[in-house]
mmCIF file of N, CA, C and O in Angstrom:
data_model
loop_
_atom_site.group_PDB
_atom_site.id
_atom_site.type_symbol
_atom_site.label_atom_id
_atom_site.label_comp_id
_atom_site.label_asym_id
_atom_site.label_seq_id
_atom_site.Cartn_x
_atom_site.Cartn_y
_atom_site.Cartn_z
ATOM 1 N N MET A 1 -4.997 15.505 -8.851
ATOM 2 C CA MET A 1 -4.412 15.095 -7.593
ATOM 3 C C MET A 1 -5.057 13.779 -7.161
ATOM 4 O O MET A 1 -6.275 13.644 -7.187
ATOM 5 N N ILE A 2 -4.233 12.832 -6.776
ATOM 6 C CA ILE A 2 -4.695 11.540 -6.272
ATOM 7 C C ILE A 2 -4.292 11.431 -4.812
ATOM 8 O O ILE A 2 -3.127 11.667 -4.462
ATOM 9 N N GLU A 3 -5.244 11.107 -3.953
ATOM 10 C CA GLU A 3 -4.935 10.830 -2.550
ATOM 11 C C GLU A 3 -5.025 9.325 -2.355
ATOM 12 O O GLU A 3 -6.090 8.731 -2.538
ATOM 13 N N HIS A 4 -3.904 8.748 -2.000
ATOM 14 C CA HIS A 4 -3.802 7.302 -1.760
ATOM 15 C C HIS A 4 -3.906 7.093 -0.254
ATOM 16 O O HIS A 4 -3.153 7.694 0.512
ATOM 17 N N THR A 5 -4.863 6.271 0.174
ATOM 18 C CA THR A 5 -5.061 6.025 1.602
ATOM 19 C C THR A 5 -5.157 4.533 1.877
ATOM 20 O O THR A 5 -5.611 3.762 1.030
ATOM 21 N N VAL A 6 -4.733 4.157 3.065
ATOM 22 C CA VAL A 6 -4.898 2.784 3.515
ATOM 23 C C VAL A 6 -5.091 2.813 5.030
ATOM 24 O O VAL A 6 -4.406 3.545 5.739
ATOM 25 N N THR A 7 -6.092 2.080 5.495
ATOM 26 C CA THR A 7 -6.263 1.877 6.933
ATOM 27 C C THR A 7 -5.953 0.415 7.202
ATOM 28 O O THR A 7 -6.178 -0.440 6.346
ATOM 29 N N PHE A 8 -5.431 0.140 8.403
ATOM 30 C CA PHE A 8 -4.978 -1.222 8.663
ATOM 31 C C PHE A 8 -4.876 -1.514 10.158
ATOM 32 O O PHE A 8 -4.870 -0.604 10.994
ATOM 33 N N ARG A 9 -4.791 -2.803 10.439
ATOM 34 C CA ARG A 9 -4.565 -3.311 11.796
ATOM 35 C C ARG A 9 -3.357 -4.242 11.717
ATOM 36 O O ARG A 9 -3.258 -5.090 10.833
ATOM 37 N N LEU A 10 -2.442 -4.065 12.647
ATOM 38 C CA LEU A 10 -1.241 -4.897 12.692
ATOM 39 C C LEU A 10 -1.468 -6.144 13.528
ATOM 40 O O LEU A 10 -2.326 -6.163 14.418
ATOM 41 N N LYS A 11 -0.673 -7.161 13.275
ATOM 42 C CA LYS A 11 -0.703 -8.384 14.075
ATOM 43 C C LYS A 11 -0.066 -8.166 15.441
ATOM 44 O O LYS A 11 -0.416 -8.848 16.399
ATOM 45 N N SER A 12 0.859 -7.233 15.534
ATOM 46 C CA SER A 12 1.623 -7.004 16.761
ATOM 47 C C SER A 12 0.832 -6.193 17.787
ATOM 48 O O SER A 12 -0.127 -5.499 17.462
ATOM 49 N N ALA A 13 1.270 -6.283 19.024
ATOM 50 C CA ALA A 13 0.616 -5.584 20.127
ATOM 51 C C ALA A 13 0.876 -4.080 20.048
ATOM 52 O O ALA A 13 1.951 -3.652 19.607
ATOM 53 N N PRO A 14 -0.100 -3.278 20.490
ATOM 54 C CA PRO A 14 0.100 -1.827 20.516
ATOM 55 C C PRO A 14 1.335 -1.462 21.348
ATOM 56 O O PRO A 14 1.548 -1.996 22.439
ATOM 57 N N GLY A 15 2.150 -0.579 20.803
ATOM 58 C CA GLY A 15 3.341 -0.130 21.502
ATOM 59 C C GLY A 15 4.525 -1.078 21.429
ATOM 60 O O GLY A 15 5.588 -0.778 21.973
ATOM 61 N N SER A 16 4.357 -2.199 20.769
ATOM 62 C CA SER A 16 5.425 -3.195 20.708
ATOM 63 C C SER A 16 6.573 -2.734 19.803
ATOM 64 O O SER A 16 6.425 -1.828 18.980
ATOM 65 N N GLU A 17 7.693 -3.409 19.930
ATOM 66 C CA GLU A 17 8.836 -3.127 19.064
ATOM 67 C C GLU A 17 8.476 -3.413 17.605
ATOM 68 O O GLU A 17 8.874 -2.668 16.704
ATOM 69 N N ALA A 18 7.711 -4.469 17.367
ATOM 70 C CA ALA A 18 7.291 -4.804 16.006
ATOM 71 C C ALA A 18 6.442 -3.674 15.403
ATOM 72 O O ALA A 18 6.603 -3.332 14.228
ATOM 73 N N GLU A 19 5.553 -3.106 16.202
ATOM 74 C CA GLU A 19 4.735 -1.991 15.727
ATOM 75 C C GLU A 19 5.621 -0.802 15.371
ATOM 76 O O GLU A 19 5.470 -0.199 14.309
ATOM 77 N N GLN A 20 6.553 -0.472 16.251
ATOM 78 C CA GLN A 20 7.445 0.661 16.004
ATOM 79 C C GLN A 20 8.320 0.442 14.769
ATOM 80 O O GLN A 20 8.552 1.368 13.984
ATOM 81 N N THR A 21 8.791 -0.772 14.581
ATOM 82 C CA THR A 21 9.608 -1.089 13.406
ATOM 83 C C THR A 21 8.793 -0.909 12.133
ATOM 84 O O THR A 21 9.260 -0.318 11.161
ATOM 85 N N PHE A 22 7.565 -1.402 12.146
ATOM 86 C CA PHE A 22 6.687 -1.264 10.985
ATOM 87 C C PHE A 22 6.432 0.207 10.669
ATOM 88 O O PHE A 22 6.542 0.632 9.506
ATOM 89 N N LEU A 23 6.071 0.990 11.679
ATOM 90 C CA LEU A 23 5.744 2.396 11.452
ATOM 91 C C LEU A 23 6.956 3.184 10.953
ATOM 92 O O LEU A 23 6.819 4.062 10.090
ATOM 93 N N ALA A 24 8.137 2.861 11.454
ATOM 94 C CA ALA A 24 9.361 3.524 10.984
ATOM 95 C C ALA A 24 9.623 3.183 9.520
ATOM 96 O O ALA A 24 9.986 4.058 8.717
ATOM 97 N N ALA A 25 9.433 1.924 9.158
ATOM 98 C CA ALA A 25 9.623 1.511 7.763
ATOM 99 C C ALA A 25 8.592 2.187 6.862
ATOM 100 O O ALA A 25 8.912 2.620 5.752
ATOM 101 N N ALA A 26 7.367 2.287 7.338
ATOM 102 C CA ALA A 26 6.315 2.948 6.554
ATOM 103 C C ALA A 26 6.654 4.424 6.351
ATOM 104 O O ALA A 26 6.457 4.960 5.246
ATOM 105 N N ALA A 27 7.175 5.074 7.359
ATOM 106 C CA ALA A 27 7.526 6.489 7.260
ATOM 107 C C ALA A 27 8.579 6.736 6.182
ATOM 108 O O ALA A 27 8.595 7.800 5.554
ATOM 109 N N ASP A 28 9.433 5.765 5.943
ATOM 110 C CA ASP A 28 10.464 5.899 4.909
ATOM 111 C C ASP A 28 9.875 6.019 3.510
ATOM 112 O O ASP A 28 10.541 6.505 2.591
ATOM 113 N N LEU A 29 8.634 5.593 3.327
ATOM 114 C CA LEU A 29 7.993 5.693 2.014
ATOM 115 C C LEU A 29 7.828 7.143 1.577
ATOM 116 O O LEU A 29 7.727 7.430 0.377
ATOM 117 N N ALA A 30 7.815 8.066 2.521
ATOM 118 C CA ALA A 30 7.659 9.486 2.200
ATOM 119 C C ALA A 30 8.806 10.009 1.343
ATOM 120 O O ALA A 30 8.660 11.027 0.656
ATOM 121 N N ALA A 31 9.955 9.326 1.355
ATOM 122 C CA ALA A 31 11.121 9.766 0.589
ATOM 123 C C ALA A 31 11.055 9.399 -0.889
ATOM 124 O O ALA A 31 11.871 9.878 -1.684
ATOM 125 N N ILE A 32 10.103 8.591 -1.290
ATOM 126 C CA ILE A 32 9.986 8.212 -2.704
ATOM 127 C C ILE A 32 9.559 9.447 -3.497
ATOM 128 O O ILE A 32 8.613 10.137 -3.115
ATOM 129 N N PRO A 33 10.245 9.738 -4.601
ATOM 130 C CA PRO A 33 9.894 10.915 -5.392
ATOM 131 C C PRO A 33 8.422 10.924 -5.814
ATOM 132 O O PRO A 33 7.876 9.892 -6.199
ATOM 133 N N GLY A 34 7.809 12.098 -5.710
ATOM 134 C CA GLY A 34 6.414 12.269 -6.091
ATOM 135 C C GLY A 34 5.440 12.202 -4.936
ATOM 136 O O GLY A 34 4.311 12.661 -5.055
ATOM 137 N N VAL A 35 5.868 11.655 -3.794
ATOM 138 C CA VAL A 35 4.998 11.554 -2.627
ATOM 139 C C VAL A 35 4.873 12.933 -1.982
ATOM 140 O O VAL A 35 5.872 13.582 -1.680
ATOM 141 N N LYS A 36 3.636 13.361 -1.763
ATOM 142 C CA LYS A 36 3.367 14.644 -1.108
ATOM 143 C C LYS A 36 2.425 14.427 0.066
ATOM 144 O O LYS A 36 1.612 13.510 0.058
ATOM 145 N N ASP A 37 2.530 15.263 1.062
ATOM 146 C CA ASP A 37 1.605 15.273 2.206
ATOM 147 C C ASP A 37 1.466 13.899 2.853
ATOM 148 O O ASP A 37 0.363 13.471 3.216
ATOM 149 N N PHE A 38 2.580 13.204 3.019
ATOM 150 C CA PHE A 38 2.579 11.875 3.636
ATOM 151 C C PHE A 38 2.260 12.004 5.122
ATOM 152 O O PHE A 38 2.831 12.845 5.820
ATOM 153 N N THR A 39 1.371 11.166 5.591
ATOM 154 C CA THR A 39 1.061 11.177 7.021
ATOM 155 C C THR A 39 0.636 9.786 7.484
ATOM 156 O O THR A 39 0.016 9.032 6.740
ATOM 157 N N ILE A 40 1.018 9.478 8.718
ATOM 158 C CA ILE A 40 0.564 8.257 9.393
ATOM 159 C C ILE A 40 -0.269 8.719 10.577
ATOM 160 O O ILE A 40 0.159 9.586 11.345
ATOM 161 N N ARG A 41 -1.437 8.134 10.729
ATOM 162 C CA ARG A 41 -2.342 8.527 11.817
ATOM 163 C C ARG A 41 -2.783 7.304 12.605
ATOM 164 O O ARG A 41 -2.931 6.220 12.052
ATOM 165 N N ARG A 42 -3.039 7.533 13.885
ATOM 166 C CA ARG A 42 -3.636 6.501 14.724
ATOM 167 C C ARG A 42 -5.157 6.659 14.611
ATOM 168 O O ARG A 42 -5.688 7.750 14.761
ATOM 169 N N GLN A 43 -5.862 5.597 14.344
ATOM 170 C CA GLN A 43 -7.315 5.592 14.186
ATOM 171 C C GLN A 43 -7.946 5.512 15.572
ATOM 172 O O GLN A 43 -7.556 4.684 16.380
ATOM 173 N N THR A 44 -8.921 6.377 15.859
ATOM 174 C CA THR A 44 -9.490 6.441 17.203
ATOM 175 C C THR A 44 -10.993 6.148 17.281
ATOM 176 O O THR A 44 -11.541 6.074 18.368
ATOM 177 N N SER A 45 -11.641 5.964 16.154
ATOM 178 C CA SER A 45 -13.083 5.738 16.163
ATOM 179 C C SER A 45 -13.420 4.308 16.581
ATOM 180 O O SER A 45 -12.838 3.352 16.066
ATOM 181 N N PRO A 46 -14.399 4.140 17.472
ATOM 182 C CA PRO A 46 -14.832 2.790 17.842
ATOM 183 C C PRO A 46 -15.611 2.102 16.711
ATOM 184 O O PRO A 46 -15.892 0.917 16.788
ATOM 185 N N LYS A 47 -15.921 2.825 15.645
ATOM 186 C CA LYS A 47 -16.662 2.272 14.511
ATOM 187 C C LYS A 47 -15.768 1.518 13.535
ATOM 188 O O LYS A 47 -16.266 0.899 12.605
ATOM 189 N N ASN A 48 -14.458 1.578 13.748
ATOM 190 C CA ASN A 48 -13.514 0.971 12.815
ATOM 191 C C ASN A 48 -12.485 0.187 13.609
ATOM 192 O O ASN A 48 -11.883 0.716 14.540
ATOM 193 N N ASP A 49 -12.258 -1.077 13.257
ATOM 194 C CA ASP A 49 -11.308 -1.879 14.024
ATOM 195 C C ASP A 49 -9.878 -1.795 13.495
ATOM 196 O O ASP A 49 -8.984 -2.463 13.994
ATOM 197 N N HIS A 50 -9.653 -0.964 12.477
ATOM 198 C CA HIS A 50 -8.281 -0.698 12.049
ATOM 199 C C HIS A 50 -7.661 0.295 13.022
ATOM 200 O O HIS A 50 -8.358 1.131 13.590
ATOM 201 N N THR A 51 -6.365 0.191 13.240
ATOM 202 C CA THR A 51 -5.719 1.026 14.256
ATOM 203 C C THR A 51 -4.875 2.155 13.684
ATOM 204 O O THR A 51 -4.530 3.088 14.414
ATOM 205 N N PHE A 52 -4.530 2.087 12.396
ATOM 206 C CA PHE A 52 -3.702 3.120 11.784
ATOM 207 C C PHE A 52 -4.219 3.452 10.391
ATOM 208 O O PHE A 52 -4.919 2.661 9.759
ATOM 209 N N GLY A 53 -3.826 4.626 9.933
ATOM 210 C CA GLY A 53 -4.086 5.033 8.563
ATOM 211 C C GLY A 53 -2.861 5.729 8.007
ATOM 212 O O GLY A 53 -2.152 6.426 8.735
ATOM 213 N N ILE A 54 -2.606 5.512 6.741
ATOM 214 C CA ILE A 54 -1.542 6.212 6.029
ATOM 215 C C ILE A 54 -2.189 6.892 4.838
ATOM 216 O O ILE A 54 -3.028 6.292 4.150
ATOM 217 N N SER A 55 -1.815 8.135 4.599
ATOM 218 C CA SER A 55 -2.289 8.815 3.398
ATOM 219 C C SER A 55 -1.149 9.611 2.784
ATOM 220 O O SER A 55 -0.207 10.008 3.464
ATOM 221 N N MET A 56 -1.250 9.789 1.481
ATOM 222 C CA MET A 56 -0.273 10.569 0.732
ATOM 223 C C MET A 56 -0.946 11.041 -0.542
ATOM 224 O O MET A 56 -1.986 10.499 -0.936
ATOM 225 N N LYS A 57 -0.366 12.053 -1.154
ATOM 226 C CA LYS A 57 -0.944 12.593 -2.381
ATOM 227 C C LYS A 57 0.080 12.563 -3.502
ATOM 228 O O LYS A 57 1.290 12.620 -3.259
ATOM 229 N N PHE A 58 -0.461 12.494 -4.716
ATOM 230 C CA PHE A 58 0.344 12.492 -5.931
ATOM 231 C C PHE A 58 -0.278 13.474 -6.912
ATOM 232 O O PHE A 58 -1.503 13.489 -7.081
ATOM 233 N N ALA A 59 0.556 14.257 -7.576
ATOM 234 C CA ALA A 59 0.056 15.263 -8.512
ATOM 235 C C ALA A 59 -0.544 14.629 -9.755
ATOM 236 O O ALA A 59 -1.493 15.171 -10.330
ATOM 237 N N THR A 60 -0.021 13.470 -10.164
ATOM 238 C CA THR A 60 -0.478 12.838 -11.403
ATOM 239 C C THR A 60 -0.571 11.326 -11.237
ATOM 240 O O THR A 60 0.031 10.753 -10.316
ATOM 241 N N GLN A 61 -1.264 10.695 -12.142
ATOM 242 C CA GLN A 61 -1.332 9.238 -12.164
ATOM 243 C C GLN A 61 0.057 8.651 -12.394
ATOM 244 O O GLN A 61 0.404 7.613 -11.821
ATOM 245 N N GLU A 62 0.861 9.317 -13.196
ATOM 246 C CA GLU A 62 2.212 8.837 -13.473
ATOM 247 C C GLU A 62 3.063 8.800 -12.203
ATOM 248 O O GLU A 62 3.818 7.859 -11.986
ATOM 249 N N GLU A 63 2.939 9.835 -11.361
ATOM 250 C CA GLU A 63 3.680 9.843 -10.097
ATOM 251 C C GLU A 63 3.192 8.733 -9.171
ATOM 252 O O GLU A 63 3.987 8.104 -8.487
ATOM 253 N N PHE A 64 1.888 8.490 -9.158
ATOM 254 C CA PHE A 64 1.340 7.412 -8.339
ATOM 255 C C PHE A 64 1.848 6.063 -8.831
ATOM 256 O O PHE A 64 2.255 5.208 -8.047
ATOM 257 N N ASP A 65 1.855 5.880 -10.140
ATOM 258 C CA ASP A 65 2.358 4.633 -10.714
ATOM 259 C C ASP A 65 3.846 4.452 -10.408
ATOM 260 O O ASP A 65 4.288 3.334 -10.109
ATOM 261 N N PHE A 66 4.607 5.544 -10.473
ATOM 262 C CA PHE A 66 6.033 5.483 -10.153
ATOM 263 C C PHE A 66 6.222 5.009 -8.714
ATOM 264 O O PHE A 66 7.030 4.127 -8.433
ATOM 265 N N TYR A 67 5.455 5.592 -7.784
ATOM 266 C CA TYR A 67 5.505 5.192 -6.376
ATOM 267 C C TYR A 67 5.157 3.709 -6.227
ATOM 268 O O TYR A 67 5.867 2.960 -5.551
ATOM 269 N N SER A 68 4.065 3.302 -6.850
ATOM 270 C CA SER A 68 3.596 1.923 -6.697
ATOM 271 C C SER A 68 4.633 0.909 -7.165
ATOM 272 O O SER A 68 4.743 -0.176 -6.592
ATOM 273 N N ASN A 69 5.379 1.256 -8.205
ATOM 274 C CA ASN A 69 6.366 0.347 -8.770
ATOM 275 C C ASN A 69 7.780 0.564 -8.244
ATOM 276 O O ASN A 69 8.682 -0.193 -8.593
ATOM 277 N N HIS A 70 7.969 1.581 -7.412
ATOM 278 C CA HIS A 70 9.304 1.904 -6.899
ATOM 279 C C HIS A 70 9.835 0.743 -6.045
ATOM 280 O O HIS A 70 9.081 0.131 -5.280
ATOM 281 N N GLN A 71 11.116 0.478 -6.164
ATOM 282 C CA GLN A 71 11.717 -0.648 -5.435
ATOM 283 C C GLN A 71 11.555 -0.519 -3.924
ATOM 284 O O GLN A 71 11.306 -1.507 -3.232
ATOM 285 N N ALA A 72 11.649 0.692 -3.390
ATOM 286 C CA ALA A 72 11.484 0.875 -1.933
ATOM 287 C C ALA A 72 10.069 0.490 -1.496
ATOM 288 O O ALA A 72 9.884 -0.104 -0.424
ATOM 289 N N HIS A 73 9.076 0.813 -2.315
ATOM 290 C CA HIS A 73 7.690 0.441 -2.002
ATOM 291 C C HIS A 73 7.520 -1.070 -2.092
ATOM 292 O O HIS A 73 6.909 -1.695 -1.212
ATOM 293 N N GLN A 74 8.050 -1.664 -3.143
ATOM 294 C CA GLN A 74 7.966 -3.109 -3.307
ATOM 295 C C GLN A 74 8.668 -3.842 -2.161
ATOM 296 O O GLN A 74 8.150 -4.843 -1.645
ATOM 297 N N ASP A 75 9.824 -3.348 -1.745
ATOM 298 C CA ASP A 75 10.546 -3.951 -0.616
ATOM 299 C C ASP A 75 9.739 -3.841 0.673
ATOM 300 O O ASP A 75 9.672 -4.788 1.462
ATOM 301 N N PHE A 76 9.126 -2.675 0.896
ATOM 302 C CA PHE A 76 8.293 -2.478 2.089
ATOM 303 C C PHE A 76 7.158 -3.495 2.119
ATOM 304 O O PHE A 76 6.876 -4.102 3.161
ATOM 305 N N ILE A 77 6.515 -3.685 0.998
ATOM 306 C CA ILE A 77 5.414 -4.650 0.934
ATOM 307 C C ILE A 77 5.915 -6.047 1.308
ATOM 308 O O ILE A 77 5.310 -6.730 2.140
ATOM 309 N N GLN A 78 6.999 -6.484 0.705
ATOM 310 C CA GLN A 78 7.514 -7.830 0.943
ATOM 311 C C GLN A 78 8.062 -8.013 2.358
ATOM 312 O O GLN A 78 7.821 -9.041 2.997
ATOM 313 N N GLU A 79 8.816 -7.034 2.842
ATOM 314 C CA GLU A 79 9.522 -7.181 4.119
ATOM 315 C C GLU A 79 8.688 -6.819 5.336
ATOM 316 O O GLU A 79 8.973 -7.299 6.440
ATOM 317 N N HIS A 80 7.662 -5.973 5.155
ATOM 318 C CA HIS A 80 6.895 -5.501 6.315
ATOM 319 C C HIS A 80 5.398 -5.732 6.180
ATOM 320 O O HIS A 80 4.775 -6.299 7.071
ATOM 321 N N TRP A 81 4.828 -5.273 5.070
ATOM 322 C CA TRP A 81 3.370 -5.302 4.935
ATOM 323 C C TRP A 81 2.814 -6.720 4.982
ATOM 324 O O TRP A 81 1.918 -7.024 5.767
ATOM 325 N N LEU A 82 3.330 -7.594 4.143
ATOM 326 C CA LEU A 82 2.777 -8.949 4.040
ATOM 327 C C LEU A 82 2.953 -9.771 5.309
ATOM 328 O O LEU A 82 2.163 -10.678 5.575
ATOM 329 N N THR A 83 3.953 -9.439 6.103
ATOM 330 C CA THR A 83 4.227 -10.211 7.314
ATOM 331 C C THR A 83 3.646 -9.595 8.575
ATOM 332 O O THR A 83 3.530 -10.278 9.593
ATOM 333 N N THR A 84 3.263 -8.316 8.521
ATOM 334 C CA THR A 84 2.907 -7.592 9.739
ATOM 335 C C THR A 84 1.456 -7.137 9.796
ATOM 336 O O THR A 84 0.896 -6.981 10.870
ATOM 337 N N VAL A 85 0.835 -6.914 8.641
ATOM 338 C CA VAL A 85 -0.531 -6.383 8.602
ATOM 339 C C VAL A 85 -1.537 -7.522 8.656
ATOM 340 O O VAL A 85 -1.451 -8.488 7.907
ATOM 341 N N GLU A 86 -2.482 -7.386 9.582
ATOM 342 C CA GLU A 86 -3.519 -8.404 9.753
ATOM 343 C C GLU A 86 -4.723 -8.160 8.841
ATOM 344 O O GLU A 86 -5.304 -9.088 8.297
ATOM 345 N N ASP A 87 -5.120 -6.891 8.689
ATOM 346 C CA ASP A 87 -6.275 -6.540 7.865
ATOM 347 C C ASP A 87 -6.093 -5.113 7.377
ATOM 348 O O ASP A 87 -5.487 -4.292 8.066
ATOM 349 N N PHE A 88 -6.613 -4.812 6.170
ATOM 350 C CA PHE A 88 -6.477 -3.454 5.651
ATOM 351 C C PHE A 88 -7.573 -3.137 4.650
ATOM 352 O O PHE A 88 -8.249 -4.024 4.140
ATOM 353 N N GLN A 89 -7.708 -1.848 4.387
ATOM 354 C CA GLN A 89 -8.612 -1.341 3.351
ATOM 355 C C GLN A 89 -7.884 -0.206 2.642
ATOM 356 O O GLN A 89 -7.427 0.734 3.294
ATOM 357 N N GLU A 90 -7.778 -0.304 1.342
ATOM 358 C CA GLU A 90 -7.096 0.715 0.555
ATOM 359 C C GLU A 90 -8.119 1.479 -0.272
ATOM 360 O O GLU A 90 -9.084 0.893 -0.762
ATOM 361 N N ALA A 91 -7.909 2.787 -0.413
ATOM 362 C CA ALA A 91 -8.780 3.615 -1.254
ATOM 363 C C ALA A 91 -7.948 4.732 -1.869
ATOM 364 O O ALA A 91 -7.047 5.272 -1.231
ATOM 365 N N ASP A 92 -8.247 5.050 -3.107
ATOM 366 C CA ASP A 92 -7.589 6.135 -3.814
ATOM 367 C C ASP A 92 -8.656 7.118 -4.268
ATOM 368 O O ASP A 92 -9.681 6.707 -4.827
ATOM 369 N N PHE A 93 -8.413 8.406 -4.032
ATOM 370 C CA PHE A 93 -9.406 9.433 -4.316
ATOM 371 C C PHE A 93 -8.862 10.473 -5.265
ATOM 372 O O PHE A 93 -7.709 10.865 -5.175
ATOM 373 N N GLU A 94 -9.734 10.954 -6.167
ATOM 374 C CA GLU A 94 -9.459 12.113 -6.987
ATOM 375 C C GLU A 94 -10.517 13.152 -6.664
ATOM 376 O O GLU A 94 -11.682 12.830 -6.401
ATOM 377 N N SER A 95 -10.124 14.402 -6.690
ATOM 378 C CA SER A 95 -11.021 15.505 -6.356
ATOM 379 C C SER A 95 -12.177 15.609 -7.351
ATOM 380 O O SER A 95 -12.009 15.348 -8.545
ATOM 381 N N LEU A 96 -13.313 16.006 -6.850
ATOM 382 C CA LEU A 96 -14.481 16.257 -7.695
ATOM 383 C C LEU A 96 -14.584 17.747 -7.996
ATOM 384 O O LEU A 96 -15.629 18.356 -7.847
ATOM 385 N N ASP A 97 -13.498 18.345 -8.437
ATOM 386 C CA ASP A 97 -13.443 19.778 -8.710
ATOM 387 C C ASP A 97 -14.507 20.234 -9.694
ATOM 388 O O ASP A 97 -14.908 21.397 -9.698
ATOM 389 N N THR A 98 -14.968 19.334 -10.533
ATOM 390 C CA THR A 98 -15.939 19.704 -11.553
ATOM 391 C C THR A 98 -17.375 19.687 -11.052
ATOM 392 O O THR A 98 -18.291 20.099 -11.751
ATOM 393 N N VAL A 99 -17.590 19.228 -9.825
ATOM 394 C CA VAL A 99 -18.938 19.173 -9.269
ATOM 395 C C VAL A 99 -19.378 20.578 -8.840
ATOM 396 O O VAL A 99 -18.667 21.273 -8.119
ATOM 397 N N ALA A 100 -20.542 20.991 -9.271
ATOM 398 C CA ALA A 100 -21.080 22.312 -8.918
ATOM 399 C C ALA A 100 -21.492 22.314 -7.449
ATOM 400 O O ALA A 100 -21.998 21.330 -6.926
ATOM 401 N N HIS A 101 -21.266 23.440 -6.807
ATOM 402 C CA HIS A 101 -21.640 23.575 -5.380
ATOM 403 C C HIS A 101 -22.930 24.308 -5.242
ATOM 404 O O HIS A 101 -23.253 25.237 -5.798
#
């Protein structure tokens, strides 16, 4: 299982139409085949200046690669991400199921 996460800050003002348009477009990514447990969250910690986080899971590397190369994802990046996101941090996680407790 791969958990794909990204935290980010938008250029637009909180609550603005631009923010809502971006978040609606991001939510559409959940429809890409292979995406599981898709969620968008508002970041609330004063320790982080990013305002949102998106996370999703993929059962296999192949499903993650399919998502990454999917036309809807590529369109989202070109039409929304590159023009709207001011700063971001991306991280991908795999479970440490083999670690002894």
